[in-house]
Short mmCIF file of C-alpha atoms in Angstrom, two decimals:
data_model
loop_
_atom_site.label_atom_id
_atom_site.label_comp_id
_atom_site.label_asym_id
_atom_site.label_seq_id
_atom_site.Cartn_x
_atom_site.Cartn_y
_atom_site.Cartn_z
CA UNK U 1 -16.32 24.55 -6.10
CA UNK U 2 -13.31 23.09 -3.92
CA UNK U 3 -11.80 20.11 -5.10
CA UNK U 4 -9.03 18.33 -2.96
CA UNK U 5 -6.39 16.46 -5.24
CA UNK U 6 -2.72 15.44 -4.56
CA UNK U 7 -0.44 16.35 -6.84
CA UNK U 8 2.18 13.83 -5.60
CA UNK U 9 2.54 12.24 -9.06
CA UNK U 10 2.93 15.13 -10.68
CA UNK U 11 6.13 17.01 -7.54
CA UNK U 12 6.89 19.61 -10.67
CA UNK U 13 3.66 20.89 -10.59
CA UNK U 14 2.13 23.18 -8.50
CA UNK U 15 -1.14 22.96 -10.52
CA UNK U 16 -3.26 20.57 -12.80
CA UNK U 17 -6.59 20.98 -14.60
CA UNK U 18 -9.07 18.47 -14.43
CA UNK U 19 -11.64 18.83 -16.45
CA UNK U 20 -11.39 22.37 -17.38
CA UNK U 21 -10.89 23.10 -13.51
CA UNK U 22 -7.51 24.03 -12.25
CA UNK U 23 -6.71 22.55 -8.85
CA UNK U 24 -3.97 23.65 -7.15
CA UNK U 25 -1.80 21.96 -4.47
CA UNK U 26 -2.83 23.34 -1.01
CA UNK U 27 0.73 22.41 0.32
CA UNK U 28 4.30 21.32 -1.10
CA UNK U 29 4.13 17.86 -1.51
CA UNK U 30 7.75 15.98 -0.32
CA UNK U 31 7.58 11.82 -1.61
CA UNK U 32 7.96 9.70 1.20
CA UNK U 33 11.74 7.78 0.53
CA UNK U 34 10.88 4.49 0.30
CA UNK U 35 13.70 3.57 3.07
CA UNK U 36 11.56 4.97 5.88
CA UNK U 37 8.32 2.98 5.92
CA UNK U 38 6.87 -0.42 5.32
CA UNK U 39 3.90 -1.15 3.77
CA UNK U 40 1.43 -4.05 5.15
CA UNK U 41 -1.01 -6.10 3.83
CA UNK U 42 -4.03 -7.47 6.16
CA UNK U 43 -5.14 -10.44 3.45
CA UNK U 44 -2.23 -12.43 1.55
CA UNK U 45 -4.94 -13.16 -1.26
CA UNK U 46 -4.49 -12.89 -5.05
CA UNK U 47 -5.68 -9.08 -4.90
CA UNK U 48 -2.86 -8.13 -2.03
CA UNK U 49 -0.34 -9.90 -4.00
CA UNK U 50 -1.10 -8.57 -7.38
CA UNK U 51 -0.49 -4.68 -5.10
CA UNK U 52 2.10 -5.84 -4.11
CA UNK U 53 4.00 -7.29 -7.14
CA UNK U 54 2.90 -3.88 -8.55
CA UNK U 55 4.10 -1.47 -5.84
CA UNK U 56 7.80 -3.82 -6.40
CA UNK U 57 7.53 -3.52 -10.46
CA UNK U 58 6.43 0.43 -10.00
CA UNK U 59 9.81 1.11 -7.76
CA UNK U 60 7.52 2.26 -5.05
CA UNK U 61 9.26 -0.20 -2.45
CA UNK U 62 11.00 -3.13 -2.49
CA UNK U 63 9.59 -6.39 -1.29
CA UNK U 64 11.71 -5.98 1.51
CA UNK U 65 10.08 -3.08 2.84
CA UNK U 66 6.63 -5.13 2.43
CA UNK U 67 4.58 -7.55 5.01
CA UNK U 68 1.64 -9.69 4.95
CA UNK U 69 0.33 -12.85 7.31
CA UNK U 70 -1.25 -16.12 6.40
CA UNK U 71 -0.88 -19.91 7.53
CA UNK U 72 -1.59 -21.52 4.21
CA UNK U 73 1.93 -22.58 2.77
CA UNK U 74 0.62 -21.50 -1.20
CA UNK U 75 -0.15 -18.11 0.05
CA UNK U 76 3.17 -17.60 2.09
CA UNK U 77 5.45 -18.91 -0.83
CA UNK U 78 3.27 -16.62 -3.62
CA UNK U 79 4.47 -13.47 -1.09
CA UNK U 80 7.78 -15.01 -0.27
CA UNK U 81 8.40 -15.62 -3.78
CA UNK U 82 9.22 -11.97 -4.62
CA UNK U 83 10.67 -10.97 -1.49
CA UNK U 84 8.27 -10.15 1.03
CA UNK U 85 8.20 -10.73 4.63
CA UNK U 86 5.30 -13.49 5.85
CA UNK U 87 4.45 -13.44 8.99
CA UNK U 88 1.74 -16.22 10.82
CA UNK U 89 -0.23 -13.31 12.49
CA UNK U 90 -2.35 -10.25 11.30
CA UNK U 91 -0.75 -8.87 14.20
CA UNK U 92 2.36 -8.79 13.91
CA UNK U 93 1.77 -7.20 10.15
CA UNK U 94 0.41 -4.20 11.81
CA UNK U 95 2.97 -3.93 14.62
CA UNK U 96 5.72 -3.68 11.78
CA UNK U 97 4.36 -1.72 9.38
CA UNK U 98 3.97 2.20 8.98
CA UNK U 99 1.19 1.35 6.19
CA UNK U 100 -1.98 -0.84 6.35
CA UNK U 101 -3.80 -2.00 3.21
CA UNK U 102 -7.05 -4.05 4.12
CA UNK U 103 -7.36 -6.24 1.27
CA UNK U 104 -10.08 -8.79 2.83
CA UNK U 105 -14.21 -9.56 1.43
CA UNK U 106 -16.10 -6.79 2.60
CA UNK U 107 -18.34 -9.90 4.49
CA UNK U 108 -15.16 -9.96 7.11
CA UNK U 109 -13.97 -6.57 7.20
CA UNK U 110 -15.75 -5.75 10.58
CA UNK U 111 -14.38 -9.59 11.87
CA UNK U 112 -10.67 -8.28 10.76
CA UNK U 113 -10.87 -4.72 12.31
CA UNK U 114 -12.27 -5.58 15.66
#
């Protein structure tokens, strides 16, 4: 039985067992440095921002390193609030970002995408 896991939480291990299965890293796994990519967010709602604010409290990046797009002043100051970069398009959060989280109703997915 193969099982596929990434050990990237655990970079001193080679190995971990998962229910009495050992699974074993199929390649060295090397953290990204958090200088070298940004992360975006397509949908600024309450479930990108609460990501977010935890990708900032976890260390992963800093707001800085973090985009999103939406119009609606409330949405833009809850982002802006911590640090993050607003921008008015969906767009332009792609363009500048090495990361895209889709965090939009699964009614408007296919409206977002294409």
């Amino acid at each position: 039985q193969n099982v596929f896991f990434s050990l990237q939480n655990f970079p001193s291990q080679r190995s971990v067992t998962l229910r009495n299965i050992e699974v074993k890293a199929m390649a060295d796994v090397v953290p990204i440095p958090n200088d070298t990519y940004k992360l975006g967010f397509i949908g600024a709602g309450k479930m990108a921002e609460s990501i977010a604010r935890g990708v900032v409290k976890s260390g992963v990046l800093p707001p800085s390193r973090i985009r999103t797009a939406h119009l609606s002043s409330g949405r833009r100051t809850a982002f802006e609030s911590f640090g993050v970069k607003v921008f008015d398009h969906n767009n332009e959060v792609v363009e500048d970002s090495d990361v895209v989280i889709f965090s939009v109703k699964p009614q408007i997915v296919k409206d977002v995408v294409l």
